[in-house]
């Protein structure tokens, strides 16, 4: 399998509960390497642009409000099949459906406050990485 890069976001519900280390350990235990990392606060415009594909969904306004409610940690993860592997470690969007041992099963509060984001395909991964990081800030 090819080495890939994917974008991860540790969401405000997780930073608020001081879970960043526990979540990063899950990535590392799965063989993913953190090759760029930044703690930041998303602006309303950032969050609206990042989740633009969901603009028409009924939960969009709430999702944006949640994503700007506290700090996030944006990261680039690298590894064999990193995009799918990260989604596997994250678990299903709704924690009620997430498999045992996944981040969302162990830590998520709800379908909205579900602790992590992960890119869902190669093209979105490339675009989402570019949204947050310059090439110079990514060190593998
Ligand atoms: P993400 O894109 O954050 O990695 P995902 O790909 O599992 O998660 P999406 O369908 O892309 O899920 O939804 C993006 C985010 O919107 C979810 O992670 C969650 O925070 C929120 N969300 C999704 N569905 C709902 C819903 N029905 N009600 C409230 N919030 C939702
Ligand atoms: Mg998604």
Coordinates of C-alpha atoms in Angstrom, one line a residue, residues 6-124:
X6 CA -4.2 12.9 5.6
X7 CA -5.5 15.9 7.6
X8 CA -6.7 15.4 11.1
X9 CA -8.5 17.9 13.4
X10 CA -8.8 17.3 17.1
X11 CA -12.1 19.1 17.8
X12 CA -13.0 21.6 20.6
X13 CA -14.9 19.0 22.7
X14 CA -11.6 17.0 23.0
X15 CA -9.3 20.0 23.6
X16 CA -11.7 21.2 26.3
X17 CA -11.4 17.8 28.1
X18 CA -7.5 17.8 27.7
X19 CA -7.6 14.7 25.5
X20 CA -5.1 15.6 22.8
X21 CA -2.4 13.3 24.1
X22 CA -4.7 10.3 24.4
X23 CA -6.0 10.9 20.9
X24 CA -2.5 11.3 19.3
X25 CA -1.4 8.1 21.1
X26 CA -4.2 6.3 19.2
X27 CA -2.8 7.6 15.9
X28 CA 0.7 6.6 16.8
X29 CA -0.3 3.2 18.0
X30 CA -1.9 2.6 14.6
X31 CA 1.3 3.4 12.8
X32 CA 0.4 7.0 11.8
X33 CA 3.1 9.6 12.2
X34 CA 2.4 13.3 13.1
X35 CA 4.4 15.2 10.5
X36 CA 2.8 18.7 11.1
X37 CA 0.8 20.0 14.0
X38 CA -0.7 23.3 15.1
X39 CA -3.1 24.3 17.9
X40 CA -5.3 27.2 16.8
X41 CA -8.7 28.7 17.0
X42 CA -10.8 28.6 13.8
X43 CA -12.5 31.8 12.7
X44 CA -16.1 31.6 11.6
X45 CA -15.0 32.1 8.0
X46 CA -12.4 29.3 8.4
X47 CA -15.0 26.9 9.7
X48 CA -17.5 27.8 7.1
X49 CA -15.0 27.3 4.3
X50 CA -13.5 24.1 5.7
X51 CA -17.0 22.5 6.0
X52 CA -18.3 24.1 2.8
X53 CA -19.5 20.8 1.4
X54 CA -22.0 20.6 4.3
X55 CA -23.4 24.1 3.7
X56 CA -26.9 22.9 2.8
X57 CA -27.1 20.4 5.6
X58 CA -29.5 21.2 8.5
X59 CA -26.7 20.8 11.1
X60 CA -24.3 23.3 9.2
X61 CA -24.8 26.4 11.4
X62 CA -24.5 24.3 14.6
X63 CA -21.4 22.5 13.3
X64 CA -19.7 25.8 12.6
X65 CA -20.6 27.2 16.0
X66 CA -19.2 24.1 17.6
X67 CA -16.0 24.1 15.6
X68 CA -15.2 27.7 16.7
X69 CA -16.2 27.1 20.4
X70 CA -12.7 26.4 21.5
X71 CA -9.2 25.5 20.3
X72 CA -8.6 22.8 17.8
X73 CA -5.4 20.9 16.9
X74 CA -4.8 20.5 13.2
X75 CA -2.3 17.8 12.1
X76 CA -1.0 16.1 9.1
X77 CA -0.7 12.3 9.6
X78 CA 1.5 10.1 7.4
X79 CA 1.6 6.4 6.9
X80 CA 0.7 3.4 4.8
X81 CA -2.9 3.9 3.6
X82 CA -3.1 6.8 6.1
X83 CA -6.5 8.1 4.8
X84 CA -8.4 4.9 5.5
X85 CA -6.4 4.0 8.5
X86 CA -7.2 7.3 10.2
X87 CA -10.9 6.9 9.5
X88 CA -10.7 3.4 11.0
X89 CA -9.0 4.7 14.2
X90 CA -11.6 7.5 14.4
X91 CA -14.6 5.2 14.2
X92 CA -18.1 6.0 12.8
X93 CA -19.4 9.6 12.8
X94 CA -22.0 8.8 15.4
X95 CA -20.2 7.4 18.5
X96 CA -23.2 5.2 19.1
X97 CA -22.2 3.3 16.0
X98 CA -18.4 3.4 16.5
X99 CA -16.5 0.2 17.0
X100 CA -14.9 -0.6 20.4
X101 CA -11.4 0.9 20.8
X102 CA -12.0 3.7 18.3
X103 CA -11.4 7.4 19.3
X104 CA -15.1 8.3 18.8
X105 CA -16.3 5.2 20.8
X106 CA -14.0 6.1 23.7
X107 CA -14.1 9.9 23.7
X108 CA -16.9 11.4 21.5
X109 CA -19.8 13.2 23.3
X110 CA -22.3 13.2 20.4
X111 CA -22.6 12.9 16.7
X112 CA -21.6 16.6 16.4
X113 CA -19.0 16.8 19.3
X114 CA -17.2 13.7 18.0
X115 CA -13.7 14.6 18.9
X116 CA -11.9 14.3 15.6
X117 CA -12.1 15.0 11.9
X118 CA -10.3 13.1 9.2
X119 CA -10.1 13.6 5.4
X120 CA -12.2 11.1 3.5
X121 CA -10.3 10.7 0.1
X122 CA -7.0 11.5 -1.6
X123 CA -8.2 14.7 -3.2
X124 CA -9.9 16.1 -0.1

